[in-house]
CSV table of C-alpha atoms and ligand atoms in Angstrom, one decimal:
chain,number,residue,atom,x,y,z
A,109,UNK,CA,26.9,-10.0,40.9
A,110,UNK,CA,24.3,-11.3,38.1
A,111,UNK,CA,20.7,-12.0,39.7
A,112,UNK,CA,20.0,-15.4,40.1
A,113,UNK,CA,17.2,-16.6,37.4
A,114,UNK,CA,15.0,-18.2,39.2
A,115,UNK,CA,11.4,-20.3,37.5
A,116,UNK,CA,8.0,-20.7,38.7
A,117,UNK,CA,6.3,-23.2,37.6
A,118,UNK,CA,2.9,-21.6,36.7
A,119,UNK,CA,0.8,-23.9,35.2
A,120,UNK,CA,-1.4,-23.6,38.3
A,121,UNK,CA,-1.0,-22.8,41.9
A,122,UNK,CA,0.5,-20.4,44.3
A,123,UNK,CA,3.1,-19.3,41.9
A,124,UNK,CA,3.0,-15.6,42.3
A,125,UNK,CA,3.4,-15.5,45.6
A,126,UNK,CA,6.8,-17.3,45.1
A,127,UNK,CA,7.7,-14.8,42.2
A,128,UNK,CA,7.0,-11.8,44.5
A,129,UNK,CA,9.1,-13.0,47.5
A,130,UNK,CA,12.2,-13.9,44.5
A,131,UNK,CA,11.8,-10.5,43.7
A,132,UNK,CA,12.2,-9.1,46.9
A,133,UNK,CA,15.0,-11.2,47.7
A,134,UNK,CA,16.7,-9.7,44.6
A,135,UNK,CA,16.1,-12.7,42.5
A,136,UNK,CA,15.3,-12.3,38.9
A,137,UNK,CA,11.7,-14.5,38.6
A,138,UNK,CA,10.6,-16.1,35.7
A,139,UNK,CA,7.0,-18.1,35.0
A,140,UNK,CA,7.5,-21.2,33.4
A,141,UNK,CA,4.4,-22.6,31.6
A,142,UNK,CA,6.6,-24.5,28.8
A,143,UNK,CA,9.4,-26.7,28.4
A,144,UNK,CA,12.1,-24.3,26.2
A,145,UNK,CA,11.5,-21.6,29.4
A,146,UNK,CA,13.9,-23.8,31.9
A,147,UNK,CA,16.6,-23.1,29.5
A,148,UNK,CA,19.3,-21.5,31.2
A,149,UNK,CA,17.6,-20.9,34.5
A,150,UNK,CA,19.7,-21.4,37.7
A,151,UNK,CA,16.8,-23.0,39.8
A,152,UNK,CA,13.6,-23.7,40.2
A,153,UNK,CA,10.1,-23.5,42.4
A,154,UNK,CA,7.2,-25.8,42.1
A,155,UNK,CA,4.8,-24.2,44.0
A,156,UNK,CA,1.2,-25.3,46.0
A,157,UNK,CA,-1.5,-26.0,44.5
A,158,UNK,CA,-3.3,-29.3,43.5
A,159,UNK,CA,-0.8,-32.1,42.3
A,160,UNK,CA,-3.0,-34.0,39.8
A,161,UNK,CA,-3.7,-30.8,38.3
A,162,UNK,CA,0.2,-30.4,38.7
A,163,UNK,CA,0.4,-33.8,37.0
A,164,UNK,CA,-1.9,-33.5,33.8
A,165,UNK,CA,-0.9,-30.5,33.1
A,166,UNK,CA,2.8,-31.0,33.1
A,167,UNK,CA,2.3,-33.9,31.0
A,168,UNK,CA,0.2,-32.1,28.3
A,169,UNK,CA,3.0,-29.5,28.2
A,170,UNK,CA,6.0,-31.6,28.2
A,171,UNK,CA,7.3,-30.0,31.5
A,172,UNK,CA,7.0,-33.6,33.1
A,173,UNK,CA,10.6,-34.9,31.0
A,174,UNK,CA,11.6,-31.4,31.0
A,175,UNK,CA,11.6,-31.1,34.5
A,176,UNK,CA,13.8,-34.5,35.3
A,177,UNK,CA,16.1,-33.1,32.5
A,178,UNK,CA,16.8,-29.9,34.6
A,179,UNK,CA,19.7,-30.3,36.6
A,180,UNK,CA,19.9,-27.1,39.0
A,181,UNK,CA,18.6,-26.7,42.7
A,182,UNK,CA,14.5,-27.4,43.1
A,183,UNK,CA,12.0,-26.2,45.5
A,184,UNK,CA,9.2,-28.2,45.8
A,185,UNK,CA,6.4,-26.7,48.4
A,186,UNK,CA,3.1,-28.7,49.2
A,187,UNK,CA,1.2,-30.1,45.6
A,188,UNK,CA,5.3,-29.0,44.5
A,189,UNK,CA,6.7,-31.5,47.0
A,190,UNK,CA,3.7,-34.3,46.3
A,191,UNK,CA,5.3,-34.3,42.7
A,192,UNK,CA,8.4,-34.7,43.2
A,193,UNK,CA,8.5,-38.0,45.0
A,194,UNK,CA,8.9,-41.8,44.1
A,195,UNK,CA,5.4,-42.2,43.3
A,196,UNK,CA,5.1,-38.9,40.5
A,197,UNK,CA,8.4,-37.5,39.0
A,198,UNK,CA,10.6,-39.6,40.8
A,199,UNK,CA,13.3,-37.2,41.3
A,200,UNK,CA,13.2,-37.4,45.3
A,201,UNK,CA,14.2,-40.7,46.9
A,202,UNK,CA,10.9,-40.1,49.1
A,203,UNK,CA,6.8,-41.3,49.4
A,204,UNK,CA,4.6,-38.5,50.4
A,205,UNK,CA,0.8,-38.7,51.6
A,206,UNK,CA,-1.3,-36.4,50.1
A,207,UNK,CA,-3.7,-34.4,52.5
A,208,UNK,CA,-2.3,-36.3,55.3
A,209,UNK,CA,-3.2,-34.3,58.6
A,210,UNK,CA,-6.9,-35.0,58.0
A,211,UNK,CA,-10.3,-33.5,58.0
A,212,UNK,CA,-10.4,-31.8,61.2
A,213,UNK,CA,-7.2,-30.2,61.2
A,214,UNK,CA,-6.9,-29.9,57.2
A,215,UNK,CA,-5.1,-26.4,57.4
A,216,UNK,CA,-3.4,-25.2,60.5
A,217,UNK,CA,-0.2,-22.8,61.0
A,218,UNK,CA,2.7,-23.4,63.7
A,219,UNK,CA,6.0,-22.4,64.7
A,220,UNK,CA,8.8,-24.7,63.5
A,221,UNK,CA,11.6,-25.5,64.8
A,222,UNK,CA,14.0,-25.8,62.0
A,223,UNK,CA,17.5,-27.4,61.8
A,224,UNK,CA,19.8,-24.5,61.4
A,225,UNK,CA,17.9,-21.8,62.3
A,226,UNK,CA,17.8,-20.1,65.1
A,227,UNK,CA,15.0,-19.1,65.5
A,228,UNK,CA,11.5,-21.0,64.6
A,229,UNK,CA,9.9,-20.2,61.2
A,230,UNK,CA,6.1,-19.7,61.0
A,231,UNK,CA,4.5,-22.3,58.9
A,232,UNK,CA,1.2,-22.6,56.8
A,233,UNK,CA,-0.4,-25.8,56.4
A,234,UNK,CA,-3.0,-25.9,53.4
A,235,UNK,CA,-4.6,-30.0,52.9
A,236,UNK,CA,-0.8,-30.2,53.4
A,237,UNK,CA,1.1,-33.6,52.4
A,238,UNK,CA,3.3,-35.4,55.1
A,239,UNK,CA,6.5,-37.8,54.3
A,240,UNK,CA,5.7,-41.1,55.0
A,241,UNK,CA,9.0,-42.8,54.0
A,242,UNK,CA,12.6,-41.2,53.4
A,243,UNK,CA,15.8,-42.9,51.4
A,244,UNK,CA,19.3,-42.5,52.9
A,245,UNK,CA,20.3,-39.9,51.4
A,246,UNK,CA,17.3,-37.6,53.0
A,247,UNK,CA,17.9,-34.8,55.0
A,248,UNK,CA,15.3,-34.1,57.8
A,249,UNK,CA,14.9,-30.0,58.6
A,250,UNK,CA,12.0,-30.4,60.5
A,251,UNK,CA,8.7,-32.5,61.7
A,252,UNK,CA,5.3,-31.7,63.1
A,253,UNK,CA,4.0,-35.0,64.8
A,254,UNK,CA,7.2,-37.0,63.9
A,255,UNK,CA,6.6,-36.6,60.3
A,256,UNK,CA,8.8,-34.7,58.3
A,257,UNK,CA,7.5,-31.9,56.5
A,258,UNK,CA,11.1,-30.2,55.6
A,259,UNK,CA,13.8,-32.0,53.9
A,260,UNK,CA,17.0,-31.7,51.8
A,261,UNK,CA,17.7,-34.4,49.3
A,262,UNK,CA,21.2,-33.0,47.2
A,263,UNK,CA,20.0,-30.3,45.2
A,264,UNK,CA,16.1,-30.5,46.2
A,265,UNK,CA,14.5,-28.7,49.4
A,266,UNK,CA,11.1,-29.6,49.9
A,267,UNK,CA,8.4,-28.5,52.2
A,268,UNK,CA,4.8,-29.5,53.1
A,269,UNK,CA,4.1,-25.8,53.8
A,270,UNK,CA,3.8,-22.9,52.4
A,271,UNK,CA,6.3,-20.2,53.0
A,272,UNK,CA,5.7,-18.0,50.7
A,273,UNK,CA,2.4,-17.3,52.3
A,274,UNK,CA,4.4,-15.5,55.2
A,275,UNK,CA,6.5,-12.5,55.8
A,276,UNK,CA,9.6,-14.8,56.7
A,277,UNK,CA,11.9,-15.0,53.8
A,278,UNK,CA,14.3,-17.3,55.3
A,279,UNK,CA,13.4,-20.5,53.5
A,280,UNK,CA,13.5,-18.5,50.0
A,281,UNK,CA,16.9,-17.7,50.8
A,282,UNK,CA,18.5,-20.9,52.0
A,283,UNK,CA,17.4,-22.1,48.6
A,284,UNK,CA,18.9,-19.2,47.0
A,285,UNK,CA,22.1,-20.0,48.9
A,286,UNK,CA,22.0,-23.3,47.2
A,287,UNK,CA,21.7,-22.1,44.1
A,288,UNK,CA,24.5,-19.9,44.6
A,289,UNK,CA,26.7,-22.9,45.6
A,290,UNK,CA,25.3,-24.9,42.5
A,291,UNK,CA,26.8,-22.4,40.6
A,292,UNK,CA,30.1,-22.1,41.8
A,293,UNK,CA,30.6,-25.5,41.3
A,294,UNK,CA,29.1,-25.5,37.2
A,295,UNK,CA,32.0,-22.5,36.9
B,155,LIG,N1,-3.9,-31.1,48.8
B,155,LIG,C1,-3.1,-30.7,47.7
B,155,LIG,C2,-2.7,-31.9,46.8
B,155,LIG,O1,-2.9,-32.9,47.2
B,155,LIG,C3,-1.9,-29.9,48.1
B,155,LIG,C4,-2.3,-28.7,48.8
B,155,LIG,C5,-1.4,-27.5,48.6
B,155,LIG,O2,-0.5,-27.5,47.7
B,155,LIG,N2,-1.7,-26.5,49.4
B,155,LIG,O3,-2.1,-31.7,45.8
């Protein structure tokens, strides 16, 4: 079987984290810092980091219309998830908060209990955003506080987290699975 070729956006951001746990999930990881390198990529990360850094820069390099062109699976984690929604790229039928939980409890971890797994997943919370209104269509994983902070929209996951800050390679590879299934129905 082919590796999947996966992109990182890595304009900014905790994007080699995400290309180190591809890599160990067998993935084939590529750093995308301009439009032409989402060519013929089977999915893609946006990673943490600050979302109007995320913002300007993706503008200044085109990535902003080459991103709502793309058409495979997307992973959006934290800043990667703020982007995504109604009020940035638009490509999630969702309105996130930015830096939601507050000052005094800016960055925390938990367990998670997360729809479909069995067991819960260990989750990093940097100045995380929170989902303050879903479409339909949204899929909720998993809360903290009532508020979603994993979701499944089609072909996007997105999480308020950071799971590529742990050893748990679980979320990395539900998203792989996706892309998998992506493909089978392109072929
Ligand atoms: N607070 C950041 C923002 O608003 C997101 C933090 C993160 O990605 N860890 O973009």
């Amino acid at each position: 079987m082919e590796p999947l070729r996966i992109g990182v956006l890595a304009v900014q951001g905790n994007f080699r984290e995400h290309v180190q746990m591809l890599r160990r999930l067998g993935a084939e990881a590529v750093e995308v810092r301009k439009p032409d390198q989402l060519d013929g990529l089977d999915g893609l990360i946006i990673p943490g980091g600050e979302s109007t850094t995320f913002t300007r820069l993706m503008h200044l390099y085109g990535l902003d219309e080459a991103i709502r062109r793309f058409d495979r699976p997307v992973f959006g984690t934290c800043a990667g998830m703020i982007v995504l929604d109604r009020n940035h790229l638009g490509l999630v039928d969702l309105v996130v908060r930015r830096n939601a939980f507050g000052r005094q409890v800016a960055s925390f971890e938990t367990d998670l209990d997360v729809a479909g797994l069995s067991t819960p997943v260990r989750a990093v919370f940097i100045r995380a955003p929170w989902v303050e209104e879903v479409g339909p269509g949204v899929e909720v994983l998993a809360e903290v506080a009532g508020r979603p902070v994993l979701i499944r929209d089609g072909r996007f996951l997105l999480a308020a987290f950071h799971p590529e800050l742990t050893d748990d390679t679980r979320l990395h590879e539900l998203f792989l699975e996706s892309v998998r299934e992506a493909d089978v129905v392109r072929a």
